[in-house]
mmCIF file with all atom_site columns, C-alpha atoms and ligand atoms in Angstrom:
data_model
loop_
_atom_site.group_PDB
_atom_site.id
_atom_site.type_symbol
_atom_site.label_atom_id
_atom_site.label_alt_id
_atom_site.label_comp_id
_atom_site.label_asym_id
_atom_site.label_entity_id
_atom_site.label_seq_id
_atom_site.pdbx_PDB_ins_code
_atom_site.Cartn_x
_atom_site.Cartn_y
_atom_site.Cartn_z
_atom_site.occupancy
_atom_site.B_iso_or_equiv
_atom_site.pdbx_formal_charge
_atom_site.auth_seq_id
_atom_site.auth_comp_id
_atom_site.auth_asym_id
_atom_site.auth_atom_id
_atom_site.pdbx_PDB_model_num
ATOM   1   C CA  . UNK A 1 1   ? 29.915  -199.459 -29.946 1.00 84.00 ? 1   UNK A CA  1
ATOM   2   C CA  . UNK A 1 2   ? 27.302  -201.682 -28.504 1.00 90.00 ? 2   UNK A CA  1
ATOM   3   C CA  . UNK A 1 3   ? 24.537  -203.198 -30.496 1.00 95.00 ? 3   UNK A CA  1
ATOM   4   C CA  . UNK A 1 4   ? 20.938  -203.787 -29.780 1.00 96.00 ? 4   UNK A CA  1
ATOM   5   C CA  . UNK A 1 5   ? 18.123  -204.749 -32.154 1.00 97.00 ? 5   UNK A CA  1
ATOM   6   C CA  . UNK A 1 6   ? 15.384  -202.648 -32.840 1.00 96.00 ? 6   UNK A CA  1
ATOM   7   C CA  . UNK A 1 7   ? 11.966  -204.928 -34.075 1.00 97.00 ? 7   UNK A CA  1
ATOM   8   C CA  . UNK A 1 8   ? 11.195  -203.324 -37.086 1.00 95.00 ? 8   UNK A CA  1
ATOM   9   C CA  . UNK A 1 9   ? 12.338  -202.975 -40.495 1.00 90.00 ? 9   UNK A CA  1
ATOM   10  C CA  . UNK A 1 10  ? 10.616  -199.873 -41.019 1.00 89.00 ? 10  UNK A CA  1
ATOM   11  C CA  . UNK A 1 11  ? 13.049  -197.553 -42.558 1.00 89.00 ? 11  UNK A CA  1
ATOM   12  C CA  . UNK A 1 12  ? 11.174  -193.952 -41.445 1.00 82.00 ? 12  UNK A CA  1
ATOM   13  C CA  . UNK A 1 13  ? 11.570  -195.415 -37.833 1.00 83.00 ? 13  UNK A CA  1
ATOM   14  C CA  . UNK A 1 14  ? 14.980  -196.637 -37.933 1.00 89.00 ? 14  UNK A CA  1
ATOM   15  C CA  . UNK A 1 15  ? 16.426  -193.312 -39.364 1.00 86.00 ? 15  UNK A CA  1
ATOM   16  C CA  . UNK A 1 16  ? 14.513  -191.480 -36.300 1.00 76.00 ? 16  UNK A CA  1
ATOM   17  C CA  . UNK A 1 17  ? 16.000  -194.175 -33.788 1.00 81.00 ? 17  UNK A CA  1
ATOM   18  C CA  . UNK A 1 18  ? 19.679  -194.039 -35.480 1.00 87.00 ? 18  UNK A CA  1
ATOM   19  C CA  . UNK A 1 19  ? 19.906  -190.324 -35.564 1.00 81.00 ? 19  UNK A CA  1
ATOM   20  C CA  . UNK A 1 20  ? 18.455  -190.208 -31.752 1.00 76.00 ? 20  UNK A CA  1
ATOM   21  C CA  . UNK A 1 21  ? 20.845  -192.845 -30.648 1.00 80.00 ? 21  UNK A CA  1
ATOM   22  C CA  . UNK A 1 22  ? 23.933  -191.120 -32.753 1.00 82.00 ? 22  UNK A CA  1
ATOM   23  C CA  . UNK A 1 23  ? 26.800  -193.055 -32.365 1.00 86.00 ? 23  UNK A CA  1
ATOM   24  C CA  . UNK A 1 24  ? 26.277  -194.442 -29.051 1.00 84.00 ? 24  UNK A CA  1
ATOM   25  C CA  . UNK A 1 25  ? 24.621  -197.664 -30.128 1.00 90.00 ? 25  UNK A CA  1
ATOM   26  C CA  . UNK A 1 26  ? 24.609  -199.779 -33.496 1.00 93.00 ? 26  UNK A CA  1
ATOM   27  C CA  . UNK A 1 27  ? 20.600  -200.326 -34.045 1.00 94.00 ? 27  UNK A CA  1
ATOM   28  C CA  . UNK A 1 28  ? 19.990  -203.163 -36.208 1.00 97.00 ? 28  UNK A CA  1
ATOM   29  C CA  . UNK A 1 29  ? 16.897  -204.068 -37.758 1.00 97.00 ? 29  UNK A CA  1
ATOM   30  C CA  . UNK A 1 30  ? 14.879  -207.230 -38.201 1.00 98.00 ? 30  UNK A CA  1
ATOM   31  C CA  . UNK A 1 31  ? 16.144  -207.775 -41.855 1.00 97.00 ? 31  UNK A CA  1
ATOM   32  C CA  . UNK A 1 32  ? 19.974  -206.659 -40.297 1.00 97.00 ? 32  UNK A CA  1
ATOM   33  C CA  . UNK A 1 33  ? 19.836  -209.988 -37.996 1.00 98.00 ? 33  UNK A CA  1
ATOM   34  C CA  . UNK A 1 34  ? 17.833  -212.284 -40.747 1.00 97.00 ? 34  UNK A CA  1
ATOM   35  C CA  . UNK A 1 35  ? 14.727  -212.170 -39.341 1.00 97.00 ? 35  UNK A CA  1
ATOM   36  C CA  . UNK A 1 36  ? 11.310  -211.934 -41.605 1.00 96.00 ? 36  UNK A CA  1
ATOM   37  C CA  . UNK A 1 37  ? 9.381   -213.782 -39.093 1.00 96.00 ? 37  UNK A CA  1
ATOM   38  C CA  . UNK A 1 38  ? 5.446   -212.661 -39.204 1.00 92.00 ? 38  UNK A CA  1
ATOM   39  C CA  . UNK A 1 39  ? 5.871   -211.626 -35.641 1.00 93.00 ? 39  UNK A CA  1
ATOM   40  C CA  . UNK A 1 40  ? 1.883   -211.869 -34.214 1.00 90.00 ? 40  UNK A CA  1
ATOM   41  C CA  . UNK A 1 41  ? 0.666   -208.435 -32.962 1.00 90.00 ? 41  UNK A CA  1
ATOM   42  C CA  . UNK A 1 42  ? -2.244  -210.186 -30.981 1.00 94.00 ? 42  UNK A CA  1
ATOM   43  C CA  . UNK A 1 43  ? -2.380  -208.244 -27.828 1.00 96.00 ? 43  UNK A CA  1
ATOM   44  C CA  . UNK A 1 44  ? -5.120  -205.492 -27.591 1.00 96.00 ? 44  UNK A CA  1
ATOM   45  C CA  . UNK A 1 45  ? -3.082  -202.967 -25.895 1.00 98.00 ? 45  UNK A CA  1
ATOM   46  C CA  . UNK A 1 46  ? 0.171   -201.047 -27.081 1.00 98.00 ? 46  UNK A CA  1
ATOM   47  C CA  . UNK A 1 47  ? 2.415   -202.736 -23.930 1.00 98.00 ? 47  UNK A CA  1
ATOM   48  C CA  . UNK A 1 48  ? 1.204   -206.168 -24.923 1.00 98.00 ? 48  UNK A CA  1
ATOM   49  C CA  . UNK A 1 49  ? 2.283   -205.842 -28.519 1.00 97.00 ? 49  UNK A CA  1
ATOM   50  C CA  . UNK A 1 50  ? 5.537   -204.545 -27.776 1.00 98.00 ? 50  UNK A CA  1
ATOM   51  C CA  . UNK A 1 51  ? 6.241   -207.313 -25.461 1.00 98.00 ? 51  UNK A CA  1
ATOM   52  C CA  . UNK A 1 52  ? 5.467   -209.823 -27.963 1.00 98.00 ? 52  UNK A CA  1
ATOM   53  C CA  . UNK A 1 53  ? 7.719   -208.411 -30.485 1.00 97.00 ? 53  UNK A CA  1
ATOM   54  C CA  . UNK A 1 54  ? 10.703  -207.959 -28.021 1.00 98.00 ? 54  UNK A CA  1
ATOM   55  C CA  . UNK A 1 55  ? 10.507  -211.233 -26.256 1.00 97.00 ? 55  UNK A CA  1
ATOM   56  C CA  . UNK A 1 56  ? 10.141  -213.184 -29.757 1.00 98.00 ? 56  UNK A CA  1
ATOM   57  C CA  . UNK A 1 57  ? 13.594  -211.447 -31.112 1.00 98.00 ? 57  UNK A CA  1
ATOM   58  C CA  . UNK A 1 58  ? 15.275  -211.899 -27.680 1.00 97.00 ? 58  UNK A CA  1
ATOM   59  C CA  . UNK A 1 59  ? 14.071  -215.614 -27.331 1.00 96.00 ? 59  UNK A CA  1
ATOM   60  C CA  . UNK A 1 60  ? 14.752  -216.658 -31.017 1.00 97.00 ? 60  UNK A CA  1
ATOM   61  C CA  . UNK A 1 61  ? 17.765  -214.872 -31.955 1.00 97.00 ? 61  UNK A CA  1
ATOM   62  C CA  . UNK A 1 62  ? 19.417  -213.953 -28.698 1.00 97.00 ? 62  UNK A CA  1
ATOM   63  C CA  . UNK A 1 63  ? 19.951  -210.277 -29.212 1.00 97.00 ? 63  UNK A CA  1
ATOM   64  C CA  . UNK A 1 64  ? 18.980  -208.043 -26.747 1.00 97.00 ? 64  UNK A CA  1
ATOM   65  C CA  . UNK A 1 65  ? 15.925  -205.954 -28.258 1.00 97.00 ? 65  UNK A CA  1
ATOM   66  C CA  . UNK A 1 66  ? 13.300  -203.422 -28.034 1.00 97.00 ? 66  UNK A CA  1
ATOM   67  C CA  . UNK A 1 67  ? 9.927   -203.032 -29.683 1.00 97.00 ? 67  UNK A CA  1
ATOM   68  C CA  . UNK A 1 68  ? 7.307   -200.284 -30.029 1.00 96.00 ? 68  UNK A CA  1
ATOM   69  C CA  . UNK A 1 69  ? 3.785   -200.219 -30.475 1.00 96.00 ? 69  UNK A CA  1
ATOM   70  C CA  . UNK A 1 70  ? 2.053   -196.793 -31.426 1.00 96.00 ? 70  UNK A CA  1
ATOM   71  C CA  . UNK A 1 71  ? -1.420  -195.814 -31.282 1.00 98.00 ? 71  UNK A CA  1
ATOM   72  C CA  . UNK A 1 72  ? -3.194  -192.657 -32.574 1.00 98.00 ? 72  UNK A CA  1
ATOM   73  C CA  . UNK A 1 73  ? -6.218  -191.930 -30.246 1.00 98.00 ? 73  UNK A CA  1
ATOM   74  C CA  . UNK A 1 74  ? -9.046  -189.628 -31.410 1.00 98.00 ? 74  UNK A CA  1
ATOM   75  C CA  . UNK A 1 75  ? -11.030 -188.314 -28.080 1.00 98.00 ? 75  UNK A CA  1
ATOM   76  C CA  . UNK A 1 76  ? -14.081 -187.729 -30.306 1.00 98.00 ? 76  UNK A CA  1
ATOM   77  C CA  . UNK A 1 77  ? -14.047 -191.366 -31.741 1.00 98.00 ? 77  UNK A CA  1
ATOM   78  C CA  . UNK A 1 78  ? -13.764 -192.910 -28.386 1.00 98.00 ? 78  UNK A CA  1
ATOM   79  C CA  . UNK A 1 79  ? -9.744  -193.653 -28.657 1.00 98.00 ? 79  UNK A CA  1
ATOM   80  C CA  . UNK A 1 80  ? -10.016 -195.363 -32.183 1.00 98.00 ? 80  UNK A CA  1
ATOM   81  C CA  . UNK A 1 81  ? -7.827  -196.021 -34.047 1.00 98.00 ? 81  UNK A CA  1
ATOM   82  C CA  . UNK A 1 82  ? -5.692  -196.743 -30.980 1.00 98.00 ? 82  UNK A CA  1
ATOM   83  C CA  . UNK A 1 83  ? -3.922  -200.188 -31.193 1.00 97.00 ? 83  UNK A CA  1
ATOM   84  C CA  . UNK A 1 84  ? -5.427  -200.695 -34.716 1.00 95.00 ? 84  UNK A CA  1
ATOM   85  C CA  . UNK A 1 85  ? -3.722  -197.656 -35.813 1.00 97.00 ? 85  UNK A CA  1
ATOM   86  C CA  . UNK A 1 86  ? -1.648  -199.632 -38.822 1.00 93.00 ? 86  UNK A CA  1
ATOM   87  C CA  . UNK A 1 87  ? -4.908  -201.243 -40.172 1.00 93.00 ? 87  UNK A CA  1
ATOM   88  C CA  . UNK A 1 88  ? -7.841  -198.539 -39.500 1.00 97.00 ? 88  UNK A CA  1
ATOM   89  C CA  . UNK A 1 89  ? -8.874  -198.876 -42.830 1.00 96.00 ? 89  UNK A CA  1
ATOM   90  C CA  . UNK A 1 90  ? -8.723  -202.834 -42.696 1.00 94.00 ? 90  UNK A CA  1
ATOM   91  C CA  . UNK A 1 91  ? -5.999  -205.059 -43.680 1.00 87.00 ? 91  UNK A CA  1
ATOM   92  C CA  . UNK A 1 92  ? -4.334  -204.391 -46.669 1.00 86.00 ? 92  UNK A CA  1
ATOM   93  C CA  . UNK A 1 93  ? -4.735  -200.745 -46.578 1.00 85.00 ? 93  UNK A CA  1
ATOM   94  C CA  . UNK A 1 94  ? -2.046  -197.879 -46.684 1.00 93.00 ? 94  UNK A CA  1
ATOM   95  C CA  . UNK A 1 95  ? -1.570  -194.682 -44.822 1.00 94.00 ? 95  UNK A CA  1
ATOM   96  C CA  . UNK A 1 96  ? -3.642  -192.820 -47.550 1.00 95.00 ? 96  UNK A CA  1
ATOM   97  C CA  . UNK A 1 97  ? -6.454  -194.635 -46.921 1.00 97.00 ? 97  UNK A CA  1
ATOM   98  C CA  . UNK A 1 98  ? -6.489  -194.860 -43.067 1.00 97.00 ? 98  UNK A CA  1
ATOM   99  C CA  . UNK A 1 99  ? -6.121  -191.058 -43.188 1.00 97.00 ? 99  UNK A CA  1
ATOM   100 C CA  . UNK A 1 100 ? -8.760  -191.112 -45.712 1.00 97.00 ? 100 UNK A CA  1
ATOM   101 C CA  . UNK A 1 101 ? -11.150 -192.616 -43.118 1.00 98.00 ? 101 UNK A CA  1
ATOM   102 C CA  . UNK A 1 102 ? -10.300 -190.917 -40.172 1.00 98.00 ? 102 UNK A CA  1
ATOM   103 C CA  . UNK A 1 103 ? -11.055 -187.765 -41.927 1.00 98.00 ? 103 UNK A CA  1
ATOM   104 C CA  . UNK A 1 104 ? -14.259 -188.668 -42.966 1.00 98.00 ? 104 UNK A CA  1
ATOM   105 C CA  . UNK A 1 105 ? -15.367 -190.211 -39.705 1.00 98.00 ? 105 UNK A CA  1
ATOM   106 C CA  . UNK A 1 106 ? -14.339 -186.875 -38.004 1.00 98.00 ? 106 UNK A CA  1
ATOM   107 C CA  . UNK A 1 107 ? -16.312 -184.923 -40.751 1.00 98.00 ? 107 UNK A CA  1
ATOM   108 C CA  . UNK A 1 108 ? -18.242 -181.633 -39.127 1.00 97.00 ? 108 UNK A CA  1
ATOM   109 C CA  . UNK A 1 109 ? -16.689 -182.572 -35.827 1.00 98.00 ? 109 UNK A CA  1
ATOM   110 C CA  . UNK A 1 110 ? -15.358 -179.496 -33.800 1.00 98.00 ? 110 UNK A CA  1
ATOM   111 C CA  . UNK A 1 111 ? -13.385 -181.822 -31.085 1.00 98.00 ? 111 UNK A CA  1
ATOM   112 C CA  . UNK A 1 112 ? -10.386 -182.595 -32.934 1.00 98.00 ? 112 UNK A CA  1
ATOM   113 C CA  . UNK A 1 113 ? -8.389  -183.539 -29.847 1.00 98.00 ? 113 UNK A CA  1
ATOM   114 C CA  . UNK A 1 114 ? -6.112  -186.590 -30.313 1.00 98.00 ? 114 UNK A CA  1
ATOM   115 C CA  . UNK A 1 115 ? -2.791  -188.038 -28.991 1.00 98.00 ? 115 UNK A CA  1
ATOM   116 C CA  . UNK A 1 116 ? 0.148   -190.397 -30.103 1.00 98.00 ? 116 UNK A CA  1
ATOM   117 C CA  . UNK A 1 117 ? 1.123   -192.924 -27.596 1.00 98.00 ? 117 UNK A CA  1
ATOM   118 C CA  . UNK A 1 118 ? 3.826   -194.780 -28.478 1.00 98.00 ? 118 UNK A CA  1
ATOM   119 C CA  . UNK A 1 119 ? 5.224   -197.640 -25.640 1.00 98.00 ? 119 UNK A CA  1
ATOM   120 C CA  . UNK A 1 120 ? 8.595   -199.540 -25.809 1.00 98.00 ? 120 UNK A CA  1
ATOM   121 C CA  . UNK A 1 121 ? 9.384   -202.510 -24.325 1.00 98.00 ? 121 UNK A CA  1
ATOM   122 C CA  . UNK A 1 122 ? 13.248  -203.511 -23.834 1.00 98.00 ? 122 UNK A CA  1
ATOM   123 C CA  . UNK A 1 123 ? 14.180  -207.065 -23.379 1.00 98.00 ? 123 UNK A CA  1
ATOM   124 C CA  . UNK A 1 124 ? 17.450  -207.755 -21.748 1.00 95.00 ? 124 UNK A CA  1
ATOM   125 C CA  . UNK A 1 125 ? 18.371  -211.192 -20.587 1.00 89.00 ? 125 UNK A CA  1
ATOM   126 C CA  . UNK A 1 126 ? 15.237  -211.941 -18.916 1.00 91.00 ? 126 UNK A CA  1
ATOM   127 C CA  . UNK A 1 127 ? 14.168  -208.669 -17.835 1.00 94.00 ? 127 UNK A CA  1
ATOM   128 C CA  . UNK A 1 128 ? 11.363  -206.599 -19.558 1.00 97.00 ? 128 UNK A CA  1
ATOM   129 C CA  . UNK A 1 129 ? 11.251  -202.683 -18.824 1.00 98.00 ? 129 UNK A CA  1
ATOM   130 C CA  . UNK A 1 130 ? 8.625   -200.493 -20.234 1.00 98.00 ? 130 UNK A CA  1
ATOM   131 C CA  . UNK A 1 131 ? 9.259   -196.999 -21.854 1.00 98.00 ? 131 UNK A CA  1
ATOM   132 C CA  . UNK A 1 132 ? 6.270   -194.402 -22.970 1.00 98.00 ? 132 UNK A CA  1
ATOM   133 C CA  . UNK A 1 133 ? 6.139   -190.992 -24.922 1.00 98.00 ? 133 UNK A CA  1
ATOM   134 C CA  . UNK A 1 134 ? 2.819   -189.100 -25.065 1.00 98.00 ? 134 UNK A CA  1
ATOM   135 C CA  . UNK A 1 135 ? 2.259   -185.914 -27.673 1.00 98.00 ? 135 UNK A CA  1
ATOM   136 C CA  . UNK A 1 136 ? -1.002  -184.068 -27.561 1.00 98.00 ? 136 UNK A CA  1
ATOM   137 C CA  . UNK A 1 137 ? -2.294  -182.308 -30.371 1.00 98.00 ? 137 UNK A CA  1
ATOM   138 C CA  . UNK A 1 138 ? -5.269  -182.257 -33.042 1.00 98.00 ? 138 UNK A CA  1
ATOM   139 C CA  . UNK A 1 139 ? -6.118  -183.810 -36.293 1.00 98.00 ? 139 UNK A CA  1
ATOM   140 C CA  . UNK A 1 140 ? -6.604  -181.369 -39.274 1.00 98.00 ? 140 UNK A CA  1
ATOM   141 C CA  . UNK A 1 141 ? -9.110  -181.095 -41.627 1.00 98.00 ? 141 UNK A CA  1
ATOM   142 C CA  . UNK A 1 142 ? -6.987  -181.755 -44.591 1.00 97.00 ? 142 UNK A CA  1
ATOM   143 C CA  . UNK A 1 143 ? -4.079  -183.363 -45.171 1.00 97.00 ? 143 UNK A CA  1
ATOM   144 C CA  . UNK A 1 144 ? -0.456  -180.943 -45.389 1.00 98.00 ? 144 UNK A CA  1
ATOM   145 C CA  . UNK A 1 145 ? 2.874   -181.892 -46.001 1.00 98.00 ? 145 UNK A CA  1
ATOM   146 C CA  . UNK A 1 146 ? 4.825   -184.543 -47.350 1.00 95.00 ? 146 UNK A CA  1
ATOM   147 C CA  . UNK A 1 147 ? 7.404   -185.612 -44.780 1.00 93.00 ? 147 UNK A CA  1
ATOM   148 C CA  . UNK A 1 148 ? 7.339   -188.659 -42.358 1.00 88.00 ? 148 UNK A CA  1
ATOM   149 C CA  . UNK A 1 149 ? 4.892   -191.149 -42.786 1.00 89.00 ? 149 UNK A CA  1
ATOM   150 C CA  . UNK A 1 150 ? 1.466   -192.613 -41.541 1.00 94.00 ? 150 UNK A CA  1
ATOM   151 C CA  . UNK A 1 151 ? -1.197  -190.061 -40.234 1.00 98.00 ? 151 UNK A CA  1
ATOM   152 C CA  . UNK A 1 152 ? 1.618   -187.346 -40.184 1.00 97.00 ? 152 UNK A CA  1
ATOM   153 C CA  . UNK A 1 153 ? 0.059   -185.139 -42.663 1.00 98.00 ? 153 UNK A CA  1
ATOM   154 C CA  . UNK A 1 154 ? -3.058  -184.681 -40.285 1.00 98.00 ? 154 UNK A CA  1
ATOM   155 C CA  . UNK A 1 155 ? -1.809  -184.320 -36.992 1.00 98.00 ? 155 UNK A CA  1
ATOM   156 C CA  . UNK A 1 156 ? -0.809  -181.238 -35.667 1.00 98.00 ? 156 UNK A CA  1
ATOM   157 C CA  . UNK A 1 157 ? 1.223   -181.442 -32.405 1.00 98.00 ? 157 UNK A CA  1
ATOM   158 C CA  . UNK A 1 158 ? -0.453  -178.664 -29.866 1.00 97.00 ? 158 UNK A CA  1
ATOM   159 C CA  . UNK A 1 159 ? 3.199   -177.042 -29.597 1.00 89.00 ? 159 UNK A CA  1
ATOM   160 C CA  . UNK A 1 160 ? 3.498   -176.341 -33.424 1.00 95.00 ? 160 UNK A CA  1
ATOM   161 C CA  . UNK A 1 161 ? 1.209   -174.335 -35.978 1.00 96.00 ? 161 UNK A CA  1
ATOM   162 C CA  . UNK A 1 162 ? 2.194   -177.307 -38.615 1.00 98.00 ? 162 UNK A CA  1
ATOM   163 C CA  . UNK A 1 163 ? 1.510   -180.937 -39.362 1.00 98.00 ? 163 UNK A CA  1
ATOM   164 C CA  . UNK A 1 164 ? 4.225   -183.581 -38.452 1.00 98.00 ? 164 UNK A CA  1
ATOM   165 C CA  . UNK A 1 165 ? 4.622   -183.986 -42.277 1.00 98.00 ? 165 UNK A CA  1
ATOM   166 C CA  . UNK A 1 166 ? 5.380   -180.149 -42.410 1.00 98.00 ? 166 UNK A CA  1
ATOM   167 C CA  . UNK A 1 167 ? 8.263   -180.695 -39.694 1.00 97.00 ? 167 UNK A CA  1
ATOM   168 C CA  . UNK A 1 168 ? 12.031  -181.702 -40.600 1.00 93.00 ? 168 UNK A CA  1
ATOM   169 C CA  . UNK A 1 169 ? 12.936  -185.073 -38.883 1.00 87.00 ? 169 UNK A CA  1
ATOM   170 C CA  . UNK A 1 170 ? 14.666  -183.181 -35.971 1.00 87.00 ? 170 UNK A CA  1
ATOM   171 C CA  . UNK A 1 171 ? 11.783  -181.048 -35.522 1.00 93.00 ? 171 UNK A CA  1
ATOM   172 C CA  . UNK A 1 172 ? 9.609   -183.814 -35.231 1.00 92.00 ? 172 UNK A CA  1
ATOM   173 C CA  . UNK A 1 173 ? 11.886  -185.930 -33.038 1.00 87.00 ? 173 UNK A CA  1
ATOM   174 C CA  . UNK A 1 174 ? 11.964  -183.230 -30.335 1.00 91.00 ? 174 UNK A CA  1
ATOM   175 C CA  . UNK A 1 175 ? 8.149   -183.350 -29.479 1.00 95.00 ? 175 UNK A CA  1
ATOM   176 C CA  . UNK A 1 176 ? 6.974   -186.557 -31.013 1.00 95.00 ? 176 UNK A CA  1
ATOM   177 C CA  . UNK A 1 177 ? 5.616   -189.591 -28.891 1.00 96.00 ? 177 UNK A CA  1
ATOM   178 C CA  . UNK A 1 178 ? 8.633   -191.742 -29.909 1.00 91.00 ? 178 UNK A CA  1
ATOM   179 C CA  . UNK A 1 179 ? 11.022  -189.159 -29.655 1.00 89.00 ? 179 UNK A CA  1
ATOM   180 C CA  . UNK A 1 180 ? 10.001  -188.820 -26.175 1.00 94.00 ? 180 UNK A CA  1
ATOM   181 C CA  . UNK A 1 181 ? 9.828   -192.745 -25.544 1.00 95.00 ? 181 UNK A CA  1
ATOM   182 C CA  . UNK A 1 182 ? 13.102  -193.065 -27.276 1.00 88.00 ? 182 UNK A CA  1
ATOM   183 C CA  . UNK A 1 183 ? 14.697  -190.142 -25.235 1.00 89.00 ? 183 UNK A CA  1
ATOM   184 C CA  . UNK A 1 184 ? 13.464  -192.274 -22.032 1.00 94.00 ? 184 UNK A CA  1
ATOM   185 C CA  . UNK A 1 185 ? 14.783  -195.580 -23.341 1.00 93.00 ? 185 UNK A CA  1
ATOM   186 C CA  . UNK A 1 186 ? 18.087  -193.973 -24.325 1.00 85.00 ? 186 UNK A CA  1
ATOM   187 C CA  . UNK A 1 187 ? 18.607  -192.322 -21.026 1.00 89.00 ? 187 UNK A CA  1
ATOM   188 C CA  . UNK A 1 188 ? 18.046  -195.790 -19.632 1.00 92.00 ? 188 UNK A CA  1
ATOM   189 C CA  . UNK A 1 189 ? 20.559  -197.536 -21.734 1.00 85.00 ? 189 UNK A CA  1
ATOM   190 C CA  . UNK A 1 190 ? 23.345  -194.676 -21.623 1.00 78.00 ? 190 UNK A CA  1
ATOM   191 C CA  . UNK A 1 191 ? 23.336  -195.447 -17.934 1.00 83.00 ? 191 UNK A CA  1
ATOM   192 C CA  . UNK A 1 192 ? 23.979  -198.967 -17.888 1.00 78.00 ? 192 UNK A CA  1
HETATM 193 P P1  . IMP B 2 .   ? 3.513   -198.851 -35.376 1.00 92.28 ? 201 IMP B P1  1
HETATM 194 O O1  . IMP B 2 .   ? 3.066   -199.526 -33.985 1.00 92.28 ? 201 IMP B O1  1
HETATM 195 O O2  . IMP B 2 .   ? 4.879   -198.092 -34.679 1.00 92.28 ? 201 IMP B O2  1
HETATM 196 O O3  . IMP B 2 .   ? 3.642   -199.903 -36.263 1.00 92.28 ? 201 IMP B O3  1
HETATM 197 O O4  . IMP B 2 .   ? 2.358   -197.803 -35.723 1.00 92.28 ? 201 IMP B O4  1
HETATM 198 C C1  . IMP B 2 .   ? 1.201   -197.945 -35.781 1.00 92.28 ? 201 IMP B C1  1
HETATM 199 C C2  . IMP B 2 .   ? 0.598   -197.188 -36.782 1.00 92.28 ? 201 IMP B C2  1
HETATM 200 O O5  . IMP B 2 .   ? 0.351   -195.801 -36.414 1.00 92.28 ? 201 IMP B O5  1
HETATM 201 C C3  . IMP B 2 .   ? 1.354   -196.995 -37.938 1.00 92.28 ? 201 IMP B C3  1
HETATM 202 O O6  . IMP B 2 .   ? 1.161   -197.830 -39.210 1.00 92.28 ? 201 IMP B O6  1
HETATM 203 C C4  . IMP B 2 .   ? 1.176   -195.825 -38.653 1.00 92.28 ? 201 IMP B C4  1
HETATM 204 O O7  . IMP B 2 .   ? -0.276  -195.405 -38.992 1.00 92.28 ? 201 IMP B O7  1
HETATM 205 C C5  . IMP B 2 .   ? 0.923   -194.790 -37.039 1.00 92.28 ? 201 IMP B C5  1
HETATM 206 N N1  . IMP B 2 .   ? 2.014   -193.829 -36.626 1.00 92.28 ? 201 IMP B N1  1
HETATM 207 C C6  . IMP B 2 .   ? 2.804   -194.644 -35.853 1.00 92.28 ? 201 IMP B C6  1
HETATM 208 N N2  . IMP B 2 .   ? 3.918   -193.811 -35.532 1.00 92.28 ? 201 IMP B N2  1
HETATM 209 C C7  . IMP B 2 .   ? 3.552   -192.777 -36.429 1.00 92.28 ? 201 IMP B C7  1
HETATM 210 C C8  . IMP B 2 .   ? 4.152   -191.239 -36.739 1.00 92.28 ? 201 IMP B C8  1
HETATM 211 O O8  . IMP B 2 .   ? 5.211   -190.993 -35.993 1.00 92.28 ? 201 IMP B O8  1
HETATM 212 N N3  . IMP B 2 .   ? 3.466   -190.358 -37.506 1.00 92.28 ? 201 IMP B N3  1
HETATM 213 C C9  . IMP B 2 .   ? 2.239   -190.823 -37.820 1.00 92.28 ? 201 IMP B C9  1
HETATM 214 N N4  . IMP B 2 .   ? 1.665   -191.901 -37.677 1.00 92.28 ? 201 IMP B N4  1
HETATM 215 C C10 . IMP B 2 .   ? 2.010   -192.891 -36.759 1.00 92.28 ? 201 IMP B C10 1
#
């Protein structure tokens, strides 16, 4: 089995990714390679942040690596929270606070259209390659479900009658931004 690092310690994401990769790739986390660096995510685009993280691991630890960056873009908020989705309610705030602020900012708003977009940067040797996945949907008026993470309880994909947090992992992976970006990445890796 070939080995590659996924530049994350988010166990939800690792679980999702390992599920999609099956037994074709051994996917290591940052913790698995002994990296507890505070990798700067200072770019103002998803592409920029994904590239910074993937190159950091490749350059410092020598492993081929991929890194993702995701944003939730809400039309009525001019594309916010976008690249700042993780810290929408401010530094040190959690998903519950981010969701509460999002619902507050959309109070009384009828246009609830939104999309998740994931960009994955793959660093192999001196090569960098980008993959992306998008899922269109809408922000619900109240949270529903307790699966997944982040904004899952308030995001309902267009092709579904329930939120991401009400789906099981396979159902979410089949339509999600990260599922689609990962499918593109895995297609590329499996053809090598
Ligand atoms: P990251 O770049 O994957 O860390 O994503 C940034 C932020 O977007 C996270 O902190 C979450 O709040 C949110 N996010 C990313 N992926 C998902 C998802 O699949 N469901 C819900 N929220 C997500």
